[in-house]
Amino acid sequence: MEAKNKIISKEDIVSLYMDTVLEKGQRPKSVYHFAKENNFDESEFYAFFGTLEGLEKEIFRMFFSNTVDLLHKNEEYQQYDMKNKMLSFYFTFFEVLTANRSYVVEALKLQRNPLRNLAQLSALRDDFKGYVSEILTDDYRLEVEKLQKFQEKTIQESAWVQLLMTIKFWIDDASPAFEKTDIFIEKSVNASFELMNVAPINHLIDFGKFLFKEKVYSGK
């Protein structure tokens, strides 16, 4: 009874859920069972979450939020260019994941269906894509305004796929201190920014404009 008299917070529910998944090796059957087993009222759960699936999504969103909060506490971070901001995000994000590795691995491996895992990561996906858009600088934007929106969406989706690949690599990484993941991060981010170099694309667009004008105005 004493535990029920305590006001339960959003963080308390998240912590209890993570512990439940780890201890039982499976997600609770329902909100009712989860609340009863942890001695709090079901209504308290609904004050913060609509479903167990919503709670699972929020856990990964909280990992993202904690990462961004840590980044913004570093005064030097604001002076970084886009590539170094992305590298900082990756290294910090995977430090947060490593601190919660048992839950992350269990949660993602419990779901054999890849689509179920993607649903679990959907809130993280939305926040991460917003983050990519926020740090995207003019150095990586096309000069043609009509193509900028398409290009930005392409960069966001490519960055998301890269993050998923890195999570998969990290889950399978058995190296000490996950040092192979660090190498993977550095090499993959460097490679992606090489591919994002828009100067050659702009040159092709300029060349295309030139050919178009020549054809139209020459009458050939």
PDB file of C-alpha atoms in Angstrom:
ATOM      1  CA  MET A   1       0.000   0.000   0.000  1.00  0.00           C
ATOM      2  CA  GLU A   2       2.845   2.339   0.779  1.00  0.00           C
ATOM      3  CA  ALA A   3       4.234   2.059  -2.763  1.00  0.00           C
ATOM      4  CA  LYS A   4       0.818   2.944  -4.212  1.00  0.00           C
ATOM      5  CA  ASN A   5       0.696   6.135  -2.141  1.00  0.00           C
ATOM      6  CA  LYS A   6       3.883   7.330  -3.757  1.00  0.00           C
ATOM      7  CA  ILE A   7       3.435   9.599  -6.758  1.00  0.00           C
ATOM      8  CA  ILE A   8       4.940   7.729  -9.688  1.00  0.00           C
ATOM      9  CA  SER A   9       6.776   9.716 -12.353  1.00  0.00           C
ATOM     10  CA  LYS A  10       7.267   9.152 -16.064  1.00  0.00           C
ATOM     11  CA  GLU A  11      10.896   8.218 -15.367  1.00  0.00           C
ATOM     12  CA  ASP A  12       9.763   5.711 -12.697  1.00  0.00           C
ATOM     13  CA  ILE A  13       7.490   3.965 -15.199  1.00  0.00           C
ATOM     14  CA  VAL A  14      10.238   3.852 -17.823  1.00  0.00           C
ATOM     15  CA  SER A  15      12.684   2.371 -15.310  1.00  0.00           C
ATOM     16  CA  LEU A  16      10.166  -0.213 -14.110  1.00  0.00           C
ATOM     17  CA  TYR A  17       9.353  -1.211 -17.669  1.00  0.00           C
ATOM     18  CA  MET A  18      13.000  -1.659 -18.632  1.00  0.00           C
ATOM     19  CA  ASP A  19      13.590  -3.762 -15.505  1.00  0.00           C
ATOM     20  CA  THR A  20      10.498  -5.874 -16.247  1.00  0.00           C
ATOM     21  CA  VAL A  21      11.626  -6.611 -19.813  1.00  0.00           C
ATOM     22  CA  LEU A  22      15.120  -7.559 -18.623  1.00  0.00           C
ATOM     23  CA  GLU A  23      13.993  -9.708 -15.714  1.00  0.00           C
ATOM     24  CA  LYS A  24      11.284 -11.597 -17.598  1.00  0.00           C
ATOM     25  CA  GLY A  25      12.841 -11.630 -21.069  1.00  0.00           C
ATOM     26  CA  GLN A  26       9.534 -10.504 -22.555  1.00  0.00           C
ATOM     27  CA  ARG A  27       7.280  -7.474 -22.624  1.00  0.00           C
ATOM     28  CA  PRO A  28       4.287  -7.374 -20.236  1.00  0.00           C
ATOM     29  CA  LYS A  29       1.042  -8.858 -21.542  1.00  0.00           C
ATOM     30  CA  SER A  30      -0.862  -5.639 -20.932  1.00  0.00           C
ATOM     31  CA  VAL A  31      -0.792  -2.311 -19.131  1.00  0.00           C
ATOM     32  CA  TYR A  32      -2.958  -3.904 -16.444  1.00  0.00           C
ATOM     33  CA  HIS A  33      -0.448  -6.701 -15.787  1.00  0.00           C
ATOM     34  CA  PHE A  34       2.489  -4.278 -15.871  1.00  0.00           C
ATOM     35  CA  ALA A  35       0.889  -1.917 -13.364  1.00  0.00           C
ATOM     36  CA  LYS A  36      -0.296  -4.695 -11.048  1.00  0.00           C
ATOM     37  CA  GLU A  37       3.092  -6.437 -10.991  1.00  0.00           C
ATOM     38  CA  ASN A  38       4.797  -3.165 -10.099  1.00  0.00           C
ATOM     39  CA  ASN A  39       2.215  -2.067  -7.536  1.00  0.00           C
ATOM     40  CA  PHE A  40       0.890   1.137  -9.064  1.00  0.00           C
ATOM     41  CA  ASP A  41      -2.488   2.088 -10.503  1.00  0.00           C
ATOM     42  CA  GLU A  42      -3.156   1.542 -14.190  1.00  0.00           C
ATOM     43  CA  SER A  43      -4.487   5.107 -14.431  1.00  0.00           C
ATOM     44  CA  GLU A  44      -1.046   6.406 -13.462  1.00  0.00           C
ATOM     45  CA  PHE A  45       0.403   4.769 -16.557  1.00  0.00           C
ATOM     46  CA  TYR A  46      -2.121   6.499 -18.793  1.00  0.00           C
ATOM     47  CA  ALA A  47      -1.131   9.877 -17.394  1.00  0.00           C
ATOM     48  CA  PHE A  48       2.063   9.562 -19.440  1.00  0.00           C
ATOM     49  CA  PHE A  49       1.530   6.878 -22.091  1.00  0.00           C
ATOM     50  CA  GLY A  50      -1.371   5.618 -24.176  1.00  0.00           C
ATOM     51  CA  THR A  51      -0.061   2.098 -24.790  1.00  0.00           C
ATOM     52  CA  LEU A  52       2.883  -0.143 -24.034  1.00  0.00           C
ATOM     53  CA  GLU A  53       4.012   0.452 -27.627  1.00  0.00           C
ATOM     54  CA  GLY A  54       3.987   4.188 -26.953  1.00  0.00           C
ATOM     55  CA  LEU A  55       6.146   3.619 -23.876  1.00  0.00           C
ATOM     56  CA  GLU A  56       8.640   1.582 -25.918  1.00  0.00           C
ATOM     57  CA  LYS A  57       8.886   4.373 -28.486  1.00  0.00           C
ATOM     58  CA  GLU A  58       9.362   6.957 -25.761  1.00  0.00           C
ATOM     59  CA  ILE A  59      12.298   5.033 -24.253  1.00  0.00           C
ATOM     60  CA  PHE A  60      14.285   5.375 -27.473  1.00  0.00           C
ATOM     61  CA  ARG A  61      13.215   8.997 -27.804  1.00  0.00           C
ATOM     62  CA  MET A  62      14.547   9.610 -24.298  1.00  0.00           C
ATOM     63  CA  PHE A  63      17.896   8.117 -25.321  1.00  0.00           C
ATOM     64  CA  PHE A  64      17.961  10.691 -28.131  1.00  0.00           C
ATOM     65  CA  SER A  65      16.930  13.580 -25.857  1.00  0.00           C
ATOM     66  CA  ASN A  66      19.598  12.685 -23.301  1.00  0.00           C
ATOM     67  CA  THR A  67      22.162  12.669 -26.111  1.00  0.00           C
ATOM     68  CA  VAL A  68      21.195  16.120 -27.380  1.00  0.00           C
ATOM     69  CA  ASP A  69      21.145  17.513 -23.824  1.00  0.00           C
ATOM     70  CA  LEU A  70      24.695  16.253 -23.280  1.00  0.00           C
ATOM     71  CA  LEU A  71      25.844  17.737 -26.592  1.00  0.00           C
ATOM     72  CA  HIS A  72      24.423  21.160 -25.775  1.00  0.00           C
ATOM     73  CA  LYS A  73      26.257  21.196 -22.452  1.00  0.00           C
ATOM     74  CA  ASN A  74      29.512  21.184 -24.419  1.00  0.00           C
ATOM     75  CA  GLU A  75      30.289  24.804 -25.366  1.00  0.00           C
ATOM     76  CA  GLU A  76      32.628  23.706 -28.155  1.00  0.00           C
ATOM     77  CA  TYR A  77      29.866  21.707 -29.850  1.00  0.00           C
ATOM     78  CA  GLN A  78      28.142  24.846 -31.149  1.00  0.00           C
ATOM     79  CA  GLN A  79      31.292  25.780 -33.052  1.00  0.00           C
ATOM     80  CA  TYR A  80      31.596  22.419 -34.812  1.00  0.00           C
ATOM     81  CA  ASP A  81      30.859  22.025 -38.506  1.00  0.00           C
ATOM     82  CA  MET A  82      28.119  19.618 -39.576  1.00  0.00           C
ATOM     83  CA  LYS A  83      30.353  16.574 -39.869  1.00  0.00           C
ATOM     84  CA  ASN A  84      31.860  17.017 -36.414  1.00  0.00           C
ATOM     85  CA  LYS A  85      28.420  17.634 -34.918  1.00  0.00           C
ATOM     86  CA  MET A  86      27.269  14.364 -36.450  1.00  0.00           C
ATOM     87  CA  LEU A  87      30.330  12.519 -35.157  1.00  0.00           C
ATOM     88  CA  SER A  88      29.732  13.995 -31.694  1.00  0.00           C
ATOM     89  CA  PHE A  89      26.118  12.891 -31.845  1.00  0.00           C
ATOM     90  CA  TYR A  90      27.068   9.350 -32.809  1.00  0.00           C
ATOM     91  CA  PHE A  91      29.711   8.895 -30.128  1.00  0.00           C
ATOM     92  CA  THR A  92      27.478  10.407 -27.425  1.00  0.00           C
ATOM     93  CA  PHE A  93      24.374   8.513 -28.547  1.00  0.00           C
ATOM     94  CA  PHE A  94      26.173   5.189 -28.434  1.00  0.00           C
ATOM     95  CA  GLU A  95      27.561   6.003 -24.993  1.00  0.00           C
ATOM     96  CA  VAL A  96      23.941   6.456 -23.876  1.00  0.00           C
ATOM     97  CA  LEU A  97      22.938   3.210 -25.585  1.00  0.00           C
ATOM     98  CA  THR A  98      25.876   1.367 -24.032  1.00  0.00           C
ATOM     99  CA  ALA A  99      24.772   2.527 -20.579  1.00  0.00           C
ATOM    100  CA  ASN A 100      21.442   0.844 -21.375  1.00  0.00           C
ATOM    101  CA  ARG A 101      22.787  -1.917 -23.613  1.00  0.00           C
ATOM    102  CA  SER A 102      21.044  -4.849 -21.935  1.00  0.00           C
ATOM    103  CA  TYR A 103      17.636  -3.267 -22.483  1.00  0.00           C
ATOM    104  CA  VAL A 104      18.339  -2.090 -26.046  1.00  0.00           C
ATOM    105  CA  VAL A 105      19.592  -5.501 -27.155  1.00  0.00           C
ATOM    106  CA  GLU A 106      16.731  -7.319 -25.435  1.00  0.00           C
ATOM    107  CA  ALA A 107      14.067  -4.936 -26.747  1.00  0.00           C
ATOM    108  CA  LEU A 108      15.271  -5.097 -30.342  1.00  0.00           C
ATOM    109  CA  LYS A 109      15.922  -8.836 -30.354  1.00  0.00           C
ATOM    110  CA  LEU A 110      12.545  -9.651 -28.801  1.00  0.00           C
ATOM    111  CA  GLN A 111      10.902  -8.449 -31.971  1.00  0.00           C
ATOM    112  CA  ARG A 112      11.729 -10.866 -34.765  1.00  0.00           C
ATOM    113  CA  ASN A 113       9.706  -8.827 -37.220  1.00  0.00           C
ATOM    114  CA  PRO A 114      11.903  -5.991 -38.614  1.00  0.00           C
ATOM    115  CA  LEU A 115       8.803  -3.850 -39.156  1.00  0.00           C
ATOM    116  CA  ARG A 116       7.982  -4.151 -35.439  1.00  0.00           C
ATOM    117  CA  ASN A 117      11.452  -2.888 -34.601  1.00  0.00           C
ATOM    118  CA  LEU A 118      11.078   0.024 -36.995  1.00  0.00           C
ATOM    119  CA  ALA A 119       7.792   0.905 -35.295  1.00  0.00           C
ATOM    120  CA  GLN A 120       9.546   0.831 -31.924  1.00  0.00           C
ATOM    121  CA  LEU A 121      12.148   3.258 -33.289  1.00  0.00           C
ATOM    122  CA  SER A 122       9.690   5.554 -35.085  1.00  0.00           C
ATOM    123  CA  ALA A 123       9.837   8.347 -32.501  1.00  0.00           C
ATOM    124  CA  LEU A 124      13.642   8.197 -32.542  1.00  0.00           C
ATOM    125  CA  ARG A 125      13.486   8.386 -36.351  1.00  0.00           C
ATOM    126  CA  ASP A 126      11.371  11.552 -36.291  1.00  0.00           C
ATOM    127  CA  ASP A 127      13.606  13.292 -33.755  1.00  0.00           C
ATOM    128  CA  PHE A 128      16.812  12.222 -35.495  1.00  0.00           C
ATOM    129  CA  LYS A 129      15.598  13.472 -38.875  1.00  0.00           C
ATOM    130  CA  GLY A 130      14.751  16.794 -37.233  1.00  0.00           C
ATOM    131  CA  TYR A 131      18.240  16.902 -35.766  1.00  0.00           C
ATOM    132  CA  VAL A 132      19.834  16.262 -39.180  1.00  0.00           C
ATOM    133  CA  SER A 133      17.770  19.083 -40.685  1.00  0.00           C
ATOM    134  CA  GLU A 134      18.796  21.380 -37.824  1.00  0.00           C
ATOM    135  CA  ILE A 135      22.533  20.872 -38.306  1.00  0.00           C
ATOM    136  CA  LEU A 136      22.389  20.831 -42.133  1.00  0.00           C
ATOM    137  CA  THR A 137      24.484  23.740 -43.359  1.00  0.00           C
ATOM    138  CA  ASP A 138      24.623  25.603 -46.650  1.00  0.00           C
ATOM    139  CA  ASP A 139      27.859  23.788 -47.488  1.00  0.00           C
ATOM    140  CA  TYR A 140      25.759  20.688 -48.155  1.00  0.00           C
ATOM    141  CA  ARG A 141      22.737  22.340 -49.781  1.00  0.00           C
ATOM    142  CA  LEU A 142      22.195  22.593 -53.482  1.00  0.00           C
ATOM    143  CA  GLU A 143      22.075  26.066 -54.938  1.00  0.00           C
ATOM    144  CA  VAL A 144      18.872  25.310 -56.829  1.00  0.00           C
ATOM    145  CA  GLU A 145      16.029  26.158 -54.446  1.00  0.00           C
ATOM    146  CA  LYS A 146      13.493  23.750 -55.995  1.00  0.00           C
ATOM    147  CA  LEU A 147      15.791  20.802 -55.344  1.00  0.00           C
ATOM    148  CA  GLN A 148      16.723  21.763 -51.779  1.00  0.00           C
ATOM    149  CA  LYS A 149      13.630  20.222 -50.152  1.00  0.00           C
ATOM    150  CA  PHE A 150      14.086  16.955 -52.042  1.00  0.00           C
ATOM    151  CA  GLN A 151      17.787  16.944 -51.207  1.00  0.00           C
ATOM    152  CA  GLU A 152      17.134  17.592 -47.509  1.00  0.00           C
ATOM    153  CA  LYS A 153      14.685  14.664 -47.306  1.00  0.00           C
ATOM    154  CA  THR A 154      17.205  12.449 -49.079  1.00  0.00           C
ATOM    155  CA  ILE A 155      19.941  13.414 -46.610  1.00  0.00           C
ATOM    156  CA  GLN A 156      17.601  12.791 -43.654  1.00  0.00           C
ATOM    157  CA  GLU A 157      16.563   9.346 -44.880  1.00  0.00           C
ATOM    158  CA  SER A 158      20.143   8.374 -45.761  1.00  0.00           C
ATOM    159  CA  ALA A 159      21.320   9.476 -42.316  1.00  0.00           C
ATOM    160  CA  TRP A 160      18.537   7.429 -40.685  1.00  0.00           C
ATOM    161  CA  VAL A 161      19.476   4.289 -42.625  1.00  0.00           C
ATOM    162  CA  GLN A 162      23.090   4.847 -41.604  1.00  0.00           C
ATOM    163  CA  LEU A 163      22.078   5.136 -37.941  1.00  0.00           C
ATOM    164  CA  LEU A 164      20.096   1.877 -38.182  1.00  0.00           C
ATOM    165  CA  MET A 165      23.110   0.142 -39.719  1.00  0.00           C
ATOM    166  CA  THR A 166      25.302   1.442 -36.901  1.00  0.00           C
ATOM    167  CA  ILE A 167      22.851   0.211 -34.240  1.00  0.00           C
ATOM    168  CA  LYS A 168      22.879  -3.231 -35.873  1.00  0.00           C
ATOM    169  CA  PHE A 169      26.699  -3.217 -35.977  1.00  0.00           C
ATOM    170  CA  TRP A 170      26.874  -2.142 -32.319  1.00  0.00           C
ATOM    171  CA  ILE A 171      24.445  -4.891 -31.228  1.00  0.00           C
ATOM    172  CA  ASP A 172      26.635  -7.511 -32.936  1.00  0.00           C
ATOM    173  CA  ASP A 173      29.937  -5.941 -31.815  1.00  0.00           C
ATOM    174  CA  ALA A 174      31.852  -8.184 -29.402  1.00  0.00           C
ATOM    175  CA  SER A 175      35.046  -6.119 -29.291  1.00  0.00           C
ATOM    176  CA  PRO A 176      36.331  -4.676 -25.971  1.00  0.00           C
ATOM    177  CA  ALA A 177      34.673  -1.324 -25.164  1.00  0.00           C
ATOM    178  CA  PHE A 178      32.942  -1.675 -28.539  1.00  0.00           C
ATOM    179  CA  GLU A 179      36.004  -0.209 -30.191  1.00  0.00           C
ATOM    180  CA  LYS A 180      35.013  -1.640 -33.569  1.00  0.00           C
ATOM    181  CA  THR A 181      31.799   0.377 -33.405  1.00  0.00           C
ATOM    182  CA  ASP A 182      33.855   3.541 -32.860  1.00  0.00           C
ATOM    183  CA  ILE A 183      35.863   2.731 -35.978  1.00  0.00           C
ATOM    184  CA  PHE A 184      32.676   1.958 -37.901  1.00  0.00           C
ATOM    185  CA  ILE A 185      31.175   5.300 -36.853  1.00  0.00           C
ATOM    186  CA  GLU A 186      34.188   7.324 -37.902  1.00  0.00           C
ATOM    187  CA  LYS A 187      34.600   5.613 -41.255  1.00  0.00           C
ATOM    188  CA  SER A 188      30.898   5.585 -42.144  1.00  0.00           C
ATOM    189  CA  VAL A 189      30.304   9.229 -41.201  1.00  0.00           C
ATOM    190  CA  ASN A 190      33.405  10.340 -43.103  1.00  0.00           C
ATOM    191  CA  ALA A 191      32.293   8.338 -46.127  1.00  0.00           C
ATOM    192  CA  SER A 192      28.759   9.744 -46.027  1.00  0.00           C
ATOM    193  CA  PHE A 193      30.033  13.306 -45.962  1.00  0.00           C
ATOM    194  CA  GLU A 194      32.285  12.604 -48.910  1.00  0.00           C
ATOM    195  CA  LEU A 195      29.200  11.460 -50.813  1.00  0.00           C
ATOM    196  CA  MET A 196      27.267  14.534 -49.659  1.00  0.00           C
ATOM    197  CA  ASN A 197      29.727  16.900 -51.291  1.00  0.00           C
ATOM    198  CA  VAL A 198      27.371  18.838 -53.547  1.00  0.00           C
ATOM    199  CA  ALA A 199      29.965  20.758 -55.545  1.00  0.00           C
ATOM    200  CA  PRO A 200      30.105  18.184 -58.384  1.00  0.00           C
ATOM    201  CA  ILE A 201      26.284  18.085 -58.472  1.00  0.00           C
ATOM    202  CA  ASN A 202      26.094  21.859 -58.737  1.00  0.00           C
ATOM    203  CA  HIS A 203      28.589  21.738 -61.566  1.00  0.00           C
ATOM    204  CA  LEU A 204      26.428  19.208 -63.400  1.00  0.00           C
ATOM    205  CA  ILE A 205      23.367  21.404 -62.916  1.00  0.00           C
ATOM    206  CA  ASP A 206      25.225  24.425 -64.258  1.00  0.00           C
ATOM    207  CA  PHE A 207      26.373  22.375 -67.234  1.00  0.00           C
ATOM    208  CA  GLY A 208      22.798  21.217 -67.827  1.00  0.00           C
ATOM    209  CA  LYS A 209      21.567  24.815 -67.760  1.00  0.00           C
ATOM    210  CA  PHE A 210      24.243  25.764 -70.237  1.00  0.00           C
ATOM    211  CA  LEU A 211      23.258  22.969 -72.634  1.00  0.00           C
ATOM    212  CA  PHE A 212      19.569  23.868 -72.291  1.00  0.00           C
ATOM    213  CA  LYS A 213      20.175  27.528 -73.049  1.00  0.00           C
ATOM    214  CA  GLU A 214      22.424  26.660 -75.959  1.00  0.00           C
ATOM    215  CA  LYS A 215      19.787  24.369 -77.438  1.00  0.00           C
ATOM    216  CA  VAL A 216      16.905  26.819 -76.938  1.00  0.00           C
ATOM    217  CA  TYR A 217      18.614  29.963 -78.060  1.00  0.00           C
ATOM    218  CA  SER A 218      20.620  28.429 -80.886  1.00  0.00           C
ATOM    219  CA  GLY A 219      17.512  26.788 -82.301  1.00  0.00           C
ATOM    220  CA  LYS A 220      19.352  23.479 -82.760  1.00  0.00           C
TER     221      LYS A 220
END
